[in-house]
C-alpha positions as a LaTeX table, in Angstrom:
\begin{tabular}{lrrr}
\hline
Residue & $x$ (\AA) & $y$ (\AA) & $z$ (\AA) \\
\hline
Met1 & $-95.86$ & 48.28 & $-39.22$ \\
Lys2 & $-92.16$ & 48.48 & $-40.41$ \\
Ser3 & $-89.67$ & 50.58 & $-38.19$ \\
Asn4 & $-87.71$ & 53.51 & $-39.73$ \\
Ser5 & $-84.49$ & 51.32 & $-39.42$ \\
Glu6 & $-86.09$ & 48.40 & $-41.06$ \\
Ile7 & $-87.50$ & 50.65 & $-43.88$ \\
Lys8 & $-84.26$ & 52.35 & $-44.23$ \\
Asn9 & $-82.42$ & 48.84 & $-44.70$ \\
Ile10 & $-84.97$ & 47.62 & $-47.47$ \\
Ala11 & $-84.35$ & 50.93 & $-49.47$ \\
Ile12 & $-80.75$ & 50.34 & $-48.98$ \\
Asn13 & $-80.97$ & 46.67 & $-49.94$ \\
Val14 & $-83.11$ & 47.46 & $-52.90$ \\
Leu15 & $-80.59$ & 49.95 & $-54.41$ \\
Thr16 & $-77.78$ & 47.77 & $-53.54$ \\
Gln17 & $-79.26$ & 44.70 & $-55.47$ \\
Glu18 & $-79.79$ & 46.91 & $-58.50$ \\
Ala19 & $-76.47$ & 48.77 & $-58.40$ \\
Asn20 & $-74.58$ & 45.33 & $-58.35$ \\
Ala21 & $-76.96$ & 44.16 & $-61.25$ \\
Leu22 & $-75.73$ & 47.13 & $-63.21$ \\
Asn23 & $-72.19$ & 46.62 & $-62.48$ \\
Lys24 & $-72.53$ & 43.13 & $-64.04$ \\
Leu25 & $-73.85$ & 44.71 & $-67.10$ \\
Thr26 & $-70.48$ & 46.11 & $-68.08$ \\
Glu27 & $-69.42$ & 42.57 & $-68.61$ \\
Arg28 & $-72.10$ & 42.34 & $-71.59$ \\
Ile29 & $-70.87$ & 45.15 & $-73.62$ \\
Asp30 & $-69.65$ & 42.60 & $-76.45$ \\
Ser31 & $-69.48$ & 42.45 & $-80.11$ \\
Asp32 & $-73.32$ & 42.43 & $-80.37$ \\
Phe33 & $-73.49$ & 45.71 & $-78.67$ \\
Leu34 & $-70.81$ & 47.35 & $-80.90$ \\
Ala35 & $-72.57$ & 45.77 & $-83.85$ \\
Val36 & $-75.95$ & 47.51 & $-82.97$ \\
Val37 & $-74.29$ & 51.09 & $-82.42$ \\
Ala38 & $-72.62$ & 50.57 & $-86.07$ \\
Thr39 & $-75.74$ & 49.51 & $-87.78$ \\
Ile40 & $-77.67$ & 52.45 & $-86.15$ \\
Leu41 & $-75.06$ & 54.85 & $-87.06$ \\
Lys42 & $-75.45$ & 53.66 & $-90.56$ \\
Leu43 & $-79.41$ & 53.66 & $-90.58$ \\
Arg44 & $-81.27$ & 55.17 & $-93.25$ \\
Gly45 & $-84.66$ & 54.97 & $-91.32$ \\
Arg46 & $-85.64$ & 54.89 & $-87.55$ \\
Val47 & $-85.09$ & 52.61 & $-84.56$ \\
Val48 & $-88.50$ & 51.13 & $-83.70$ \\
Leu49 & $-88.85$ & 49.96 & $-80.03$ \\
Thr50 & $-91.29$ & 47.37 & $-78.93$ \\
Gly51 & $-92.44$ & 45.52 & $-75.73$ \\
Val52 & $-95.26$ & 44.51 & $-73.42$ \\
Gly53 & $-95.96$ & 45.45 & $-69.98$ \\
Lys54 & $-92.99$ & 47.15 & $-68.07$ \\
Ser55 & $-90.78$ & 46.22 & $-70.58$ \\
Ala56 & $-92.99$ & 48.49 & $-73.09$ \\
Ile57 & $-92.61$ & 51.45 & $-70.51$ \\
Ile58 & $-88.88$ & 51.14 & $-70.54$ \\
Ala59 & $-89.09$ & 50.91 & $-74.61$ \\
Gln60 & $-90.95$ & 54.32 & $-74.43$ \\
Lys61 & $-88.12$ & 55.87 & $-72.22$ \\
Ile62 & $-85.37$ & 54.66 & $-74.47$ \\
Val63 & $-87.23$ & 56.00 & $-77.61$ \\
Ala64 & $-87.59$ & 59.30 & $-75.60$ \\
Thr65 & $-83.77$ & 59.27 & $-74.98$ \\
Leu66 & $-82.77$ & 58.22 & $-78.64$ \\
Asn67 & $-85.00$ & 61.02 & $-79.90$ \\
Ser68 & $-83.47$ & 63.66 & $-77.67$ \\
Thr69 & $-79.91$ & 62.69 & $-78.53$ \\
Gly70 & $-80.14$ & 62.55 & $-82.28$ \\
Thr71 & $-81.29$ & 59.08 & $-83.13$ \\
Pro72 & $-84.72$ & 59.16 & $-84.60$ \\
Ala73 & $-86.71$ & 56.47 & $-82.78$ \\
Ile74 & $-90.40$ & 55.49 & $-82.35$ \\
Phe75 & $-92.61$ & 53.08 & $-80.13$ \\
Met76 & $-94.73$ & 50.34 & $-81.28$ \\
His77 & $-96.66$ & 48.41 & $-78.67$ \\
Ala78 & $-96.31$ & 44.75 & $-79.04$ \\
Ala79 & $-99.90$ & 43.90 & $-78.38$ \\
Asp80 & $-101.10$ & 46.83 & $-80.83$ \\
Ala81 & $-98.53$ & 45.57 & $-83.54$ \\
Ile82 & $-100.48$ & 42.50 & $-84.11$ \\
His83 & $-103.90$ & 44.49 & $-84.69$ \\
Gly84 & $-102.50$ & 46.86 & $-87.29$ \\
Asp85 & $-99.59$ & 48.68 & $-86.01$ \\
Leu86 & $-97.19$ & 46.80 & $-87.94$ \\
Gly87 & $-97.61$ & 49.29 & $-90.48$ \\
Ile88 & $-95.38$ & 51.60 & $-88.48$ \\
Ile89 & $-92.32$ & 49.68 & $-89.67$ \\
Gln90 & $-90.77$ & 50.87 & $-92.91$ \\
Glu91 & $-88.24$ & 49.22 & $-95.03$ \\
Asp92 & $-85.00$ & 50.90 & $-93.51$ \\
Asp93 & $-85.86$ & 50.60 & $-89.91$ \\
Leu94 & $-84.21$ & 48.59 & $-87.18$ \\
Ile95 & $-86.34$ & 46.88 & $-84.63$ \\
Ile96 & $-85.52$ & 46.52 & $-80.83$ \\
Ala97 & $-87.67$ & 44.36 & $-78.83$ \\
Val98 & $-87.37$ & 44.74 & $-74.94$ \\
Ser99 & $-88.41$ & 41.84 & $-72.96$ \\
Lys100 & $-87.24$ & 40.17 & $-69.48$ \\
Ser101 & $-88.15$ & 36.62 & $-70.41$ \\
Gly102 & $-88.32$ & 36.81 & $-74.14$ \\
Asn103 & $-91.05$ & 34.29 & $-74.10$ \\
Thr104 & $-94.18$ & 36.06 & $-73.55$ \\
Ala105 & $-97.38$ & 35.29 & $-75.80$ \\
Glu106 & $-97.23$ & 38.65 & $-77.42$ \\
Ile107 & $-93.54$ & 38.20 & $-78.32$ \\
Lys108 & $-94.21$ & 34.73 & $-79.59$ \\
Val109 & $-96.96$ & 36.08 & $-81.83$ \\
Leu110 & $-94.92$ & 39.29 & $-83.12$ \\
Val111 & $-91.60$ & 37.85 & $-83.58$ \\
Pro112 & $-92.44$ & 35.82 & $-86.65$ \\
Leu113 & $-94.46$ & 38.63 & $-88.04$ \\
Leu114 & $-91.19$ & 40.75 & $-87.86$ \\
Arg115 & $-88.98$ & 38.28 & $-89.35$ \\
Gln116 & $-91.16$ & 38.17 & $-92.54$ \\
Thr117 & $-89.73$ & 41.67 & $-93.13$ \\
Gln118 & $-86.08$ & 42.38 & $-94.21$ \\
Asn119 & $-85.62$ & 44.65 & $-90.90$ \\
Gln120 & $-82.90$ & 43.68 & $-88.47$ \\
Leu121 & $-84.35$ & 42.62 & $-84.99$ \\
Val122 & $-82.37$ & 43.46 & $-81.84$ \\
Ala123 & $-83.43$ & 41.88 & $-78.55$ \\
Ile124 & $-82.86$ & 43.69 & $-75.14$ \\
Val125 & $-83.52$ & 40.55 & $-73.11$ \\
Gly126 & $-83.18$ & 38.83 & $-69.82$ \\
Asn127 & $-83.01$ & 35.43 & $-71.14$ \\
Thr128 & $-80.59$ & 34.41 & $-73.82$ \\
Gln129 & $-82.01$ & 31.10 & $-74.20$ \\
Ser130 & $-85.37$ & 32.42 & $-74.85$ \\
Tyr131 & $-87.44$ & 32.59 & $-78.19$ \\
Leu132 & $-86.77$ & 36.15 & $-78.65$ \\
Ala133 & $-83.13$ & 35.72 & $-78.25$ \\
Gln134 & $-82.77$ & 32.82 & $-80.71$ \\
Gln135 & $-84.69$ & 34.72 & $-83.38$ \\
Ala136 & $-82.86$ & 38.10 & $-83.01$ \\
Asp137 & $-79.90$ & 39.23 & $-85.30$ \\
Tyr138 & $-78.24$ & 40.71 & $-82.11$ \\
Ile139 & $-78.66$ & 40.28 & $-78.40$ \\
Leu140 & $-78.15$ & 42.95 & $-75.74$ \\
Asp141 & $-78.07$ & 40.78 & $-72.86$ \\
Thr142 & $-79.68$ & 42.20 & $-69.45$ \\
Thr143 & $-79.99$ & 39.06 & $-67.51$ \\
Val144 & $-80.40$ & 39.65 & $-63.70$ \\
Glu145 & $-79.94$ & 36.94 & $-61.01$ \\
Lys146 & $-83.12$ & 38.27 & $-59.33$ \\
Glu147 & $-85.66$ & 40.97 & $-58.80$ \\
Ala148 & $-85.35$ & 43.40 & $-55.83$ \\
Cys149 & $-88.90$ & 42.46 & $-55.01$ \\
Pro150 & $-88.52$ & 40.12 & $-52.04$ \\
His151 & $-90.99$ & 37.36 & $-53.98$ \\
Asn152 & $-88.88$ & 38.12 & $-57.18$ \\
Leu153 & $-91.87$ & 38.97 & $-59.10$ \\
Ala154 & $-92.39$ & 42.61 & $-59.55$ \\
Pro155 & $-90.00$ & 43.82 & $-62.46$ \\
Thr156 & $-87.50$ & 46.06 & $-60.65$ \\
Thr157 & $-83.87$ & 45.00 & $-61.17$ \\
Ser158 & $-84.78$ & 43.87 & $-64.59$ \\
Thr159 & $-86.20$ & 47.01 & $-65.95$ \\
Thr160 & $-83.27$ & 48.84 & $-64.26$ \\
Ala161 & $-80.86$ & 46.98 & $-66.28$ \\
Gln162 & $-82.94$ & 47.47 & $-69.53$ \\
Leu163 & $-83.00$ & 51.25 & $-69.11$ \\
Ala164 & $-79.49$ & 51.26 & $-68.40$ \\
Met165 & $-78.50$ & 49.53 & $-71.45$ \\
Gly166 & $-80.74$ & 51.76 & $-73.45$ \\
Asp167 & $-79.04$ & 54.80 & $-71.94$ \\
Ala168 & $-75.40$ & 53.00 & $-72.80$ \\
Leu169 & $-76.82$ & 52.61 & $-76.41$ \\
Ala170 & $-78.00$ & 56.12 & $-76.73$ \\
Ile171 & $-74.89$ & 57.80 & $-75.19$ \\
Cys172 & $-72.37$ & 55.66 & $-77.50$ \\
Leu173 & $-74.59$ & 56.97 & $-80.45$ \\
Leu174 & $-74.51$ & 60.51 & $-79.08$ \\
Glu175 & $-70.69$ & 60.48 & $-78.73$ \\
Cys176 & $-70.25$ & 58.95 & $-82.17$ \\
Arg177 & $-72.30$ & 61.53 & $-83.76$ \\
Gln178 & $-70.36$ & 64.23 & $-81.72$ \\
Phe179 & $-73.87$ & 65.63 & $-80.97$ \\
Ser180 & $-73.17$ & 68.80 & $-79.14$ \\
Asp181 & $-74.96$ & 71.06 & $-76.34$ \\
Arg182 & $-76.18$ & 73.19 & $-79.19$ \\
Asp183 & $-77.68$ & 70.16 & $-80.96$ \\
Phe184 & $-79.31$ & 69.16 & $-77.76$ \\
Ala185 & $-81.04$ & 72.55 & $-77.44$ \\
Arg186 & $-82.62$ & 72.38 & $-80.56$ \\
Tyr187 & $-84.50$ & 69.33 & $-79.39$ \\
His188 & $-85.16$ & 70.80 & $-75.77$ \\
Pro189 & $-86.37$ & 74.45 & $-76.54$ \\
Gly190 & $-88.75$ & 74.34 & $-73.53$ \\
Gly191 & $-88.31$ & 74.64 & $-69.77$ \\
Met192 & $-85.55$ & 75.36 & $-67.51$ \\
Leu193 & $-83.19$ & 72.97 & $-69.50$ \\
Gly194 & $-83.98$ & 74.74 & $-72.83$ \\
Lys195 & $-83.33$ & 78.03 & $-71.44$ \\
Arg196 & $-79.83$ & 76.64 & $-70.15$ \\
Leu197 & $-79.11$ & 75.74 & $-73.62$ \\
Tyr198 & $-80.36$ & 78.35 & $-75.85$ \\
Leu199 & $-80.84$ & 81.56 & $-73.92$ \\
Lys200 & $-77.95$ & 84.00 & $-74.45$ \\
Val201 & $-76.48$ & 86.75 & $-72.52$ \\
Ser202 & $-77.86$ & 89.51 & $-74.73$ \\
Asp203 & $-81.46$ & 88.13 & $-73.95$ \\
Leu204 & $-80.92$ & 89.13 & $-70.34$ \\
Ser205 & $-78.87$ & 92.04 & $-70.75$ \\
Ala206 & $-80.92$ & 93.72 & $-73.19$ \\
His207 & $-83.70$ & 94.48 & $-70.47$ \\
Asn208 & $-81.28$ & 96.05 & $-68.39$ \\
Thr209 & $-79.90$ & 99.59 & $-68.40$ \\
Lys210 & $-76.33$ & 100.29 & $-69.45$ \\
Pro211 & $-74.74$ & 102.32 & $-66.78$ \\
Trp212 & $-71.60$ & 103.83 & $-67.51$ \\
Val213 & $-69.34$ & 106.75 & $-66.64$ \\
Gln214 & $-66.15$ & 108.39 & $-68.01$ \\
Pro215 & $-62.69$ & 108.15 & $-66.43$ \\
Asp216 & $-62.91$ & 111.47 & $-65.03$ \\
Ala217 & $-66.26$ & 111.46 & $-63.61$ \\
Pro218 & $-66.44$ & 112.65 & $-60.08$ \\
Val219 & $-67.09$ & 109.89 & $-57.32$ \\
Arg220 & $-70.43$ & 111.87 & $-56.50$ \\
Glu221 & $-71.61$ & 110.96 & $-60.14$ \\
Val222 & $-70.50$ & 107.28 & $-59.97$ \\
Ile223 & $-72.42$ & 106.90 & $-56.76$ \\
Val224 & $-75.63$ & 108.51 & $-58.32$ \\
Ala225 & $-75.14$ & 106.37 & $-61.54$ \\
Ile226 & $-75.04$ & 103.07 & $-59.34$ \\
Thr227 & $-77.80$ & 103.96 & $-57.22$ \\
Lys228 & $-80.07$ & 104.98 & $-60.07$ \\
His229 & $-79.56$ & 101.64 & $-62.37$ \\
Arg230 & $-79.72$ & 99.33 & $-59.39$ \\
Leu231 & $-77.38$ & 96.87 & $-60.79$ \\
Gly232 & $-74.56$ & 97.20 & $-58.36$ \\
Ala233 & $-72.01$ & 98.27 & $-60.47$ \\
Val234 & $-71.04$ & 100.91 & $-63.39$ \\
Ala235 & $-68.88$ & 100.51 & $-66.30$ \\
Val236 & $-66.06$ & 102.83 & $-66.71$ \\
Val237 & $-65.98$ & 103.55 & $-70.53$ \\
Lys238 & $-63.57$ & 105.77 & $-72.65$ \\
Glu239 & $-64.51$ & 106.30 & $-76.35$ \\
Ser240 & $-66.62$ & 103.21 & $-76.33$ \\
Asp241 & $-63.95$ & 101.12 & $-74.97$ \\
Leu242 & $-64.42$ & 99.30 & $-71.51$ \\
Ile243 & $-61.32$ & 100.21 & $-69.35$ \\
Gly244 & $-62.81$ & 99.29 & $-65.84$ \\
Ile245 & $-65.62$ & 98.66 & $-63.48$ \\
Ile246 & $-66.78$ & 100.21 & $-60.10$ \\
Thr247 & $-69.16$ & 98.22 & $-57.92$ \\
Asp248 & $-70.81$ & 98.77 & $-54.73$ \\
Gly249 & $-67.81$ & 97.02 & $-52.91$ \\
Asp250 & $-65.52$ & 99.50 & $-54.57$ \\
Ile251 & $-67.38$ & 102.66 & $-53.32$ \\
Arg252 & $-67.57$ & 100.73 & $-49.66$ \\
Arg253 & $-63.70$ & 100.26 & $-49.76$ \\
Met254 & $-63.14$ & 103.99 & $-50.93$ \\
Leu255 & $-65.20$ & 105.34 & $-48.05$ \\
Glu256 & $-62.90$ & 103.17 & $-45.65$ \\
Asn257 & $-59.53$ & 104.23 & $-47.13$ \\
His258 & $-60.56$ & 107.99 & $-48.09$ \\
Ala259 & $-61.53$ & 110.79 & $-45.45$ \\
Gln260 & $-62.11$ & 113.00 & $-48.21$ \\
Ile261 & $-63.67$ & 112.18 & $-51.67$ \\
Asp262 & $-64.40$ & 115.32 & $-53.47$ \\
Gly263 & $-61.29$ & 115.07 & $-55.48$ \\
Leu264 & $-61.42$ & 111.41 & $-56.43$ \\
Thr265 & $-62.61$ & 110.18 & $-59.98$ \\
Ala266 & $-63.85$ & 107.30 & $-61.51$ \\
Lys267 & $-60.39$ & 106.10 & $-62.74$ \\
Asp268 & $-59.06$ & 106.48 & $-59.05$ \\
Ile269 & $-61.36$ & 103.78 & $-57.70$ \\
Met270 & $-62.20$ & 101.48 & $-60.64$ \\
Gly271 & $-61.08$ & 98.04 & $-61.04$ \\
Arg272 & $-59.06$ & 97.99 & $-63.89$ \\
Ser273 & $-59.63$ & 94.24 & $-65.02$ \\
Pro274 & $-63.34$ & 93.67 & $-64.99$ \\
Lys275 & $-64.74$ & 90.12 & $-65.28$ \\
Thr276 & $-66.71$ & 90.25 & $-68.83$ \\
Val277 & $-68.83$ & 88.03 & $-71.20$ \\
Asp278 & $-69.57$ & 88.27 & $-74.91$ \\
Arg279 & $-73.39$ & 89.09 & $-75.64$ \\
Ser280 & $-73.46$ & 86.02 & $-77.93$ \\
Glu281 & $-72.35$ & 83.60 & $-74.96$ \\
Leu282 & $-74.84$ & 81.41 & $-73.56$ \\
Ala283 & $-76.48$ & 82.69 & $-70.28$ \\
Ile284 & $-75.58$ & 79.57 & $-68.28$ \\
His285 & $-71.81$ & 80.63 & $-69.39$ \\
Ala286 & $-72.20$ & 83.91 & $-67.53$ \\
Phe287 & $-73.33$ & 82.05 & $-64.56$ \\
Asp288 & $-70.24$ & 79.67 & $-64.56$ \\
Val289 & $-68.16$ & 82.84 & $-64.85$ \\
Met290 & $-69.83$ & 84.74 & $-61.67$ \\
Arg291 & $-69.66$ & 81.57 & $-59.78$ \\
Glu292 & $-66.00$ & 80.95 & $-60.35$ \\
Asn293 & $-64.99$ & 84.47 & $-59.52$ \\
Asn294 & $-67.58$ & 84.86 & $-56.56$ \\
Ile295 & $-69.27$ & 88.10 & $-58.24$ \\
Thr296 & $-73.05$ & 88.90 & $-58.82$ \\
Gln297 & $-72.60$ & 90.79 & $-62.07$ \\
Leu298 & $-70.61$ & 90.83 & $-65.34$ \\
Leu299 & $-70.02$ & 93.49 & $-67.88$ \\
Val300 & $-71.39$ & 92.61 & $-71.48$ \\
Leu301 & $-69.35$ & 93.17 & $-74.32$ \\
Asn302 & $-70.29$ & 93.39 & $-78.08$ \\
Gly303 & $-67.09$ & 92.44 & $-79.54$ \\
Lys304 & $-64.76$ & 94.98 & $-77.72$ \\
Ser305 & $-67.56$ & 97.61 & $-77.14$ \\
Tyr306 & $-69.36$ & 97.91 & $-73.85$ \\
Asp307 & $-72.93$ & 96.59 & $-74.23$ \\
Gly308 & $-74.43$ & 96.32 & $-70.92$ \\
Ile309 & $-74.60$ & 94.48 & $-67.56$ \\
Val310 & $-75.93$ & 90.90 & $-66.75$ \\
His311 & $-76.75$ & 90.31 & $-63.06$ \\
Leu312 & $-77.08$ & 87.23 & $-61.04$ \\
His313 & $-80.80$ & 88.06 & $-60.33$ \\
Asp314 & $-81.50$ & 88.09 & $-64.29$ \\
Leu315 & $-80.51$ & 84.32 & $-64.05$ \\
Leu316 & $-82.52$ & 83.63 & $-61.14$ \\
Lys317 & $-85.65$ & 85.50 & $-62.53$ \\
Glu318 & $-85.24$ & 82.95 & $-65.80$ \\
Gly319 & $-84.94$ & 79.90 & $-63.70$ \\
Ile320 & $-81.58$ & 79.19 & $-65.09$ \\
Ile321 & $-80.33$ & 78.45 & $-61.56$ \\
\hline
\end{tabular}
């Protein structure tokens, strides 16, 4: 059994080897890489990725990343391709084959079939002298010196390099297309990520009451309003226009600074520059404003009119933070 210190050293060594391999990939962003980006940007069809073994798993991840960032892509297993799945490939598609050696039996059978079509072939390959590399129109070189596996057998560093090259390709395409966060939201409507990208302030504030008082409201009425609505604050509104906010903290400071409160009104203790957010903004933006200002609620506006309150607890409840 390895000691804890030995296990720690093994883990650090693996990460160091893989990080070094990724650093060397930066030297291989060459004319072929640029040509592949340009080709995909003009592509009328899809990007078809193929591979076998661990490379097939990496190919599937690249497909998922491309699809989620605006580049239509599909996976075709190299072994299945020669048993009928070649029909996946359409006339305007681009094919990317992922392989460490570029010389596997499946690749050697598949590539001649692929070359019978007019589709361009890109190789993400760890051997630039391999059969696959020689047959490809473009080569994305993911050669690594050795695997992190001590026997230099288990695909580790090589698959990390393949995945990183796929990420580099996908993000270049994303930025060239000016793919925005709102575009991203259309492809990720579910889960916490989806909520961060599409849930709006109005979706949260609509479930809350809209506490407000007039500027001349007595302090006792203000305290009752804050207590009743349980949002930690009340808006001060004059003829539908927001002019201030009174929070729990303002009430505490008032009690500390005034022995007599009967003559005080809302306008005497309100904050005159309340932090606000428009109801059309994304909920995650509201959280950013709260975090930057170290507050727990924001007054919500509809244009210039007061529209309610969004609280930090609303964001927590939805799982946005």
